[in-house]
Coordinates of C-alpha atoms in Angstrom, one line a residue:
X1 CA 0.0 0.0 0.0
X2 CA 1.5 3.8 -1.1
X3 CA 1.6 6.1 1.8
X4 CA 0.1 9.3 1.4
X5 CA 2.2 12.0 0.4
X6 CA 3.0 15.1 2.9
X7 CA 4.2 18.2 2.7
X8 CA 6.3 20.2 4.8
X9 CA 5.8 23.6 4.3
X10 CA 8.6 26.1 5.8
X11 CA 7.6 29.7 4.9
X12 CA 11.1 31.8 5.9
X13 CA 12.4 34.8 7.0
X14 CA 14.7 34.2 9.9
X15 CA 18.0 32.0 8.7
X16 CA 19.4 31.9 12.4
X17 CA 18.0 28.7 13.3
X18 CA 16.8 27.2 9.8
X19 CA 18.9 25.0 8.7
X20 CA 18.7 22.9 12.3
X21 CA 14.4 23.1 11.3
X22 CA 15.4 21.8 7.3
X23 CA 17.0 19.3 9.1
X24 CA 14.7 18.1 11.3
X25 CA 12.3 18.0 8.5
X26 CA 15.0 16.2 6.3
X27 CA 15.1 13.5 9.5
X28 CA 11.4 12.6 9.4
X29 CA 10.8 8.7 9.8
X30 CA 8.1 8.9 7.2
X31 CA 9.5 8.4 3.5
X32 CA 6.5 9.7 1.3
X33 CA 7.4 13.3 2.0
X34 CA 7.9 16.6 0.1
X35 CA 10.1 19.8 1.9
X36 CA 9.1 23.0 0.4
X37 CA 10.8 26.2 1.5
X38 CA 9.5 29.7 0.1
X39 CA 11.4 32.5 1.0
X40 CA 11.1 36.2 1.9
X41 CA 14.8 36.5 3.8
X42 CA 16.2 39.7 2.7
X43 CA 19.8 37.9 2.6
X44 CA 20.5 34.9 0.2
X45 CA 20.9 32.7 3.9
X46 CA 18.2 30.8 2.9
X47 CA 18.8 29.9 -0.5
X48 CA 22.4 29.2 0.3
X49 CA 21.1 26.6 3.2
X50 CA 18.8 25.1 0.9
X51 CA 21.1 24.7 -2.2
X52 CA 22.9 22.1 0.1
X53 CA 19.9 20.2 0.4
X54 CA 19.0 18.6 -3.4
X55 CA 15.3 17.1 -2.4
X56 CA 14.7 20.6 -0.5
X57 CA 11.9 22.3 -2.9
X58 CA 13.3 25.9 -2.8
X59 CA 10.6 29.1 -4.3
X60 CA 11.4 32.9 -3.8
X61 CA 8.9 35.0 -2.7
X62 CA 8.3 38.2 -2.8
X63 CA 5.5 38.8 -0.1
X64 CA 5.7 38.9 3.6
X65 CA 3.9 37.7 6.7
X66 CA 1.0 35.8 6.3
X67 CA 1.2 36.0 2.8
X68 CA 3.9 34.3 2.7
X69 CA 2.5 31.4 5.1
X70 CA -0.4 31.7 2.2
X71 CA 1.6 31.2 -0.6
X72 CA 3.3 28.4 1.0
X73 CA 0.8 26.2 2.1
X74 CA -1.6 26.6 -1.1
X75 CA 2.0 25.2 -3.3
X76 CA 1.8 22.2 -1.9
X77 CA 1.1 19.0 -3.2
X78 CA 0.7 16.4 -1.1
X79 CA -2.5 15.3 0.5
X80 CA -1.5 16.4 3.8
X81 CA 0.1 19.4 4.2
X82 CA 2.6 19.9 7.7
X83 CA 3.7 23.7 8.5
X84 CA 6.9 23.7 9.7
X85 CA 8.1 27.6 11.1
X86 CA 11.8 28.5 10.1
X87 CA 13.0 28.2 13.6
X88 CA 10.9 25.1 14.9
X89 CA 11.8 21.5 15.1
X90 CA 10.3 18.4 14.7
X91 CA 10.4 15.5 16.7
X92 CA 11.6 12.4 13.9
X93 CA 8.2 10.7 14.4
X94 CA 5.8 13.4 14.0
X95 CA 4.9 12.9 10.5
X96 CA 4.5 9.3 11.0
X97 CA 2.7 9.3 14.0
X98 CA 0.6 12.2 12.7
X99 CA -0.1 10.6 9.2
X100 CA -1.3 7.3 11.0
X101 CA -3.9 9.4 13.3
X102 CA -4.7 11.2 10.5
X103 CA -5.5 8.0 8.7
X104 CA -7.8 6.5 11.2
X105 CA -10.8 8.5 10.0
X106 CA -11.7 10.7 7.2
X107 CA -13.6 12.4 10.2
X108 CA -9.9 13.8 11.0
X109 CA -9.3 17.0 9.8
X110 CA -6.9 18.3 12.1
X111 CA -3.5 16.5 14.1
X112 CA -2.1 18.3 17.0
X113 CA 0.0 17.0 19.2
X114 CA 1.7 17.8 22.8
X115 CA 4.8 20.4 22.1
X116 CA 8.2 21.4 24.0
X117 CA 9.0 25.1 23.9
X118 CA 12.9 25.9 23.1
X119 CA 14.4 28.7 23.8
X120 CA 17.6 30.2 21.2
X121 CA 20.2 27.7 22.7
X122 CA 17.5 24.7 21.9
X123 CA 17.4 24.5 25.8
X124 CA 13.7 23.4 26.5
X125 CA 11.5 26.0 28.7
X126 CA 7.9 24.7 29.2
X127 CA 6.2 21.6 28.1
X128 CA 2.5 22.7 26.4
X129 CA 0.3 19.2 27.2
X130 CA -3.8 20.1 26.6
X131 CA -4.4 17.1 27.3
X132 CA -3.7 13.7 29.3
X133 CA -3.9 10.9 26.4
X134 CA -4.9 10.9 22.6
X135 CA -8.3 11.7 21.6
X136 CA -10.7 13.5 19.1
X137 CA -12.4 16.6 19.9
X138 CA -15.7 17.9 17.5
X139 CA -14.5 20.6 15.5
X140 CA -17.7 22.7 16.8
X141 CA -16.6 21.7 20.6
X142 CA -12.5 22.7 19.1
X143 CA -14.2 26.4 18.4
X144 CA -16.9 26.3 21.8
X145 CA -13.5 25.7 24.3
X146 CA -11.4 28.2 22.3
X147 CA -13.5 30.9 22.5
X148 CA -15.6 30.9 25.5
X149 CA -11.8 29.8 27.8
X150 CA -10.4 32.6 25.7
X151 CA -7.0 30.4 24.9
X152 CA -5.2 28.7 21.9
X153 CA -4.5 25.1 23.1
X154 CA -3.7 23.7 20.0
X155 CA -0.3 25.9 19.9
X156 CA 1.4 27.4 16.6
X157 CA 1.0 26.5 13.1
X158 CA 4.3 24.0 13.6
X159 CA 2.2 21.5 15.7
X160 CA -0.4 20.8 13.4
X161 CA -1.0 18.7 10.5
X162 CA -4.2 18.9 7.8
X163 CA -6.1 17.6 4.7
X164 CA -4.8 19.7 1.4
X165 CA -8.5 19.2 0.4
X166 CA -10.2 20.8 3.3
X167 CA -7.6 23.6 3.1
X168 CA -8.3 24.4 -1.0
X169 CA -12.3 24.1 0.4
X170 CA -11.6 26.6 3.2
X171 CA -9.7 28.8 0.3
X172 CA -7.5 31.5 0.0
X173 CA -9.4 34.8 0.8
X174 CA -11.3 32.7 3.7
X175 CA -8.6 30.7 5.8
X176 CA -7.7 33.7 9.0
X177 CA -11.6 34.9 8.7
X178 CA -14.7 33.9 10.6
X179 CA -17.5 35.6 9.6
X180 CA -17.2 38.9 9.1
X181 CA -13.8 39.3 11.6
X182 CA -10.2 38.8 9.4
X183 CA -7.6 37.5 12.4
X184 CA -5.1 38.0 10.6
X185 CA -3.4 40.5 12.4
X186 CA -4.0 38.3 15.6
X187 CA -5.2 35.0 16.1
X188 CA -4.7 34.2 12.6
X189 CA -3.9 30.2 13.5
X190 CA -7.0 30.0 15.7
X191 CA -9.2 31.1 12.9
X192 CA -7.4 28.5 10.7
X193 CA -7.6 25.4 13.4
X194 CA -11.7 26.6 13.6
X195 CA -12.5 26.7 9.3
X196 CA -9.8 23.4 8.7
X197 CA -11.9 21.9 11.0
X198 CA -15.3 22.7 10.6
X199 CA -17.8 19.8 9.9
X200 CA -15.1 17.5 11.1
X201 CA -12.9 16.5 14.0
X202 CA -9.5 17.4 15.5
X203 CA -7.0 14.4 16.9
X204 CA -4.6 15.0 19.3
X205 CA -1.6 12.7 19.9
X206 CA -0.4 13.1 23.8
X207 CA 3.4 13.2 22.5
X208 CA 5.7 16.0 22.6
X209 CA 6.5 15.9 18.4
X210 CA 7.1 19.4 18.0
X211 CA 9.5 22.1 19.5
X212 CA 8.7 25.9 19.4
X213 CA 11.1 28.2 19.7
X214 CA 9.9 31.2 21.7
X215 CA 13.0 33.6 23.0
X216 CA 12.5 37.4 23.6
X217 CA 15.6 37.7 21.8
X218 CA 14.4 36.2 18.2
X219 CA 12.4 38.4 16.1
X220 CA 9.4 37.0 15.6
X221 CA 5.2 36.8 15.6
X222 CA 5.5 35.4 19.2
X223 CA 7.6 38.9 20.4
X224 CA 5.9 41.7 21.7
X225 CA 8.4 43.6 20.4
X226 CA 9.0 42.3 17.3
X227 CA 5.2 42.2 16.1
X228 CA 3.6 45.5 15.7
X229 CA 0.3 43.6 15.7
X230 CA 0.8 42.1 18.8
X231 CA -2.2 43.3 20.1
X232 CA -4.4 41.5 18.1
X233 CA -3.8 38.7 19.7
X234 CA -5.7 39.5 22.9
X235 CA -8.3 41.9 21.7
X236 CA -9.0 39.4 18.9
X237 CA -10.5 36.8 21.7
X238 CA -12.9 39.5 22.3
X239 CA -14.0 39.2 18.4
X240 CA -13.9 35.6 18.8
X241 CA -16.6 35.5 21.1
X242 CA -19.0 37.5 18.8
X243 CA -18.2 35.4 15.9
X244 CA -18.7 32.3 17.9
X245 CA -22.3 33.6 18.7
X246 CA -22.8 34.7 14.9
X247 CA -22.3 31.3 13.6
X248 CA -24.1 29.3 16.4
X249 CA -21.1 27.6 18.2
X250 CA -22.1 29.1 21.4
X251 CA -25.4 30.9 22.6
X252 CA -26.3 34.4 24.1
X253 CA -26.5 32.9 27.7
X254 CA -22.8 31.9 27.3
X255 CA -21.8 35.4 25.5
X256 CA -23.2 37.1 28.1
X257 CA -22.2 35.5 31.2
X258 CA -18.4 36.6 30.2
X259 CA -19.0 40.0 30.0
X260 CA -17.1 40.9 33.5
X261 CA -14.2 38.8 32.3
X262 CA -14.3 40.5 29.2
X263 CA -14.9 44.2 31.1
X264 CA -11.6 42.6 33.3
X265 CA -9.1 42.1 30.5
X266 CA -9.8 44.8 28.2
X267 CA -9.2 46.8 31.5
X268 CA -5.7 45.0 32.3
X269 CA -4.7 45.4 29.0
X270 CA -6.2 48.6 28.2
X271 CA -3.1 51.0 28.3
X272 CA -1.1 48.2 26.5
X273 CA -2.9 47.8 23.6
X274 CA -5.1 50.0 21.7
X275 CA -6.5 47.1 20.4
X276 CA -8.6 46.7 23.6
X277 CA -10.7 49.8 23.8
X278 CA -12.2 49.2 19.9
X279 CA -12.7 45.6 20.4
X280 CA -14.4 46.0 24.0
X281 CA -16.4 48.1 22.4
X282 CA -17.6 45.9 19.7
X283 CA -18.6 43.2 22.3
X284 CA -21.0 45.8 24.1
X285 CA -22.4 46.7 21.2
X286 CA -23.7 43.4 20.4
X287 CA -24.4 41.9 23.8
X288 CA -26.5 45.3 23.8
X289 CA -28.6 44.5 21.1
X290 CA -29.0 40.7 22.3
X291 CA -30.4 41.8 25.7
X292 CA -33.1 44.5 23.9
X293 CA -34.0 41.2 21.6

């Protein structure tokens, strides 16, 4: 029996740590695989790493951000697709262990697994475990815990694994939008965990098969000083929550009962962000009109 194709998609920009993240893509256990890098590094880093690697897939790009994430993971191939971040590892089993729960029901949409979190000297820092064994979660019950506990516990786009098909479905324009609220500026990987999803299931796999690397001295997403959008990240939990309500995956009684946490965080995080205030705002507004309803 063939196995599946995969692809590991590494959109770049950092070279610091990529060819340890090529690598560990290159070390997979899992021999149907395809390695595409597509690159935005203002230095020829990258494209020098990658010219040492022959079966590396090497495209130039010319865009930035999530664009570039974009671009990447609609060139792909295979019938799964794996984002891999330019400074995150894999463990050497992931794709095979991912592939195999992936393959246990077309109800699987989404793989996620337990991760490590690295710092820049690949000295491990926190251990990010959702959950205490493997199981499948609804992909309406995914969206229902992410929204109303206000947290991403599926982690970054490096622990994840998807169906190329659901994400051409999803498409291009729709992938970091729920409704009518575009996360790309924020919680950009939620919105894409909640539309890959949809209609289907998510599987988690209670291994550690992924490191993120998350130092305040890289520049990256992850860095409040790095990110000018960083914002977004929090206020965009608020939009989350009217979005949620807009498409049914939780009700006006739930909405509602989280408006003092709501009032609570925009507060803390008030004269950090200006993101707060404007997204506060917008939950009021609605909860408003629920209550005169």
């Amino acid at each position: 029996m063939s196995l599946p194709k995969v692809s590991i998609v590494i959109p770049s920009y950092k070279a610091a740590h990529f060819e340890a993240c090529v690598r560990s893509a290159i070390g997979q256990t899992y021999l149907n695989t395809e390695i595409l890098v597509s690159d935005n590094c203002p230095t020829e880093e990258i494209k020098d790493i990658c010219v040492r690697f022959p079966g590396v897939i090497y495209q130039r790009n010319t865009v930035i951000r999530e664009d570039n994430v974009l671009s990447a993971l609609f060139s792909a191939k295979g019938q799964y697709i794996k984002p891999l971040f330019d400074d995150d590892l894999l463990h050497p089993f992931c794709i095979e262990r991912m592939v195999s729960a992936m393959e246990m029901s077309a109800q699987h949409q989404l793989i996620f697994s337990a991760s490590q979190v690295i710092n820049s000297d690949n000295q491990r820092t926190d251990i990010r475990r959702p959950y205490q064994a493997n199981g499948s979660l609804d992909g309406r019950d995914m969206q229902r815990s992410m929204a109303l506990g206000m947290r991403n516990f599926v982690g970054e786009f490096s622990t994840i694994m998807f169906r190329r098909d659901k994400l051409w479905a999803v498409g291009y324009k729709d992938l970091f939008r729920i409704g009518r609220h575009d996360f790309t500026r924020g919680l950009a990987d939620v919105a894409a965990y909640i539309n890959l999803v949809r209609d289907g299931q998510a599987f988690y796999i209670d291994e550690e098969l992924s490191y993120f690397r998350h130092d305040p001295r890289l520049e990256s997403n992850s860095n409040i000083n790095a990110n000018p959008h960083f914002g977004n990240c929090f206020s965009d939990y608020i939009d989350l929550l009217v979005v949620s309500h807009e498409t049914g995956a939780i009700n006006t009684e739930e909405l509602i009962a989280l408006e003092a946490q709501v009032a609570e965080v925009s507060a803390r995080l008030h004269d950090v962000f200006v993101q707060m205030a404007p997204a506060h705002q917008r939950y009021r507004d609605y909860a408003a009109t629920l209550k005169q309803a």
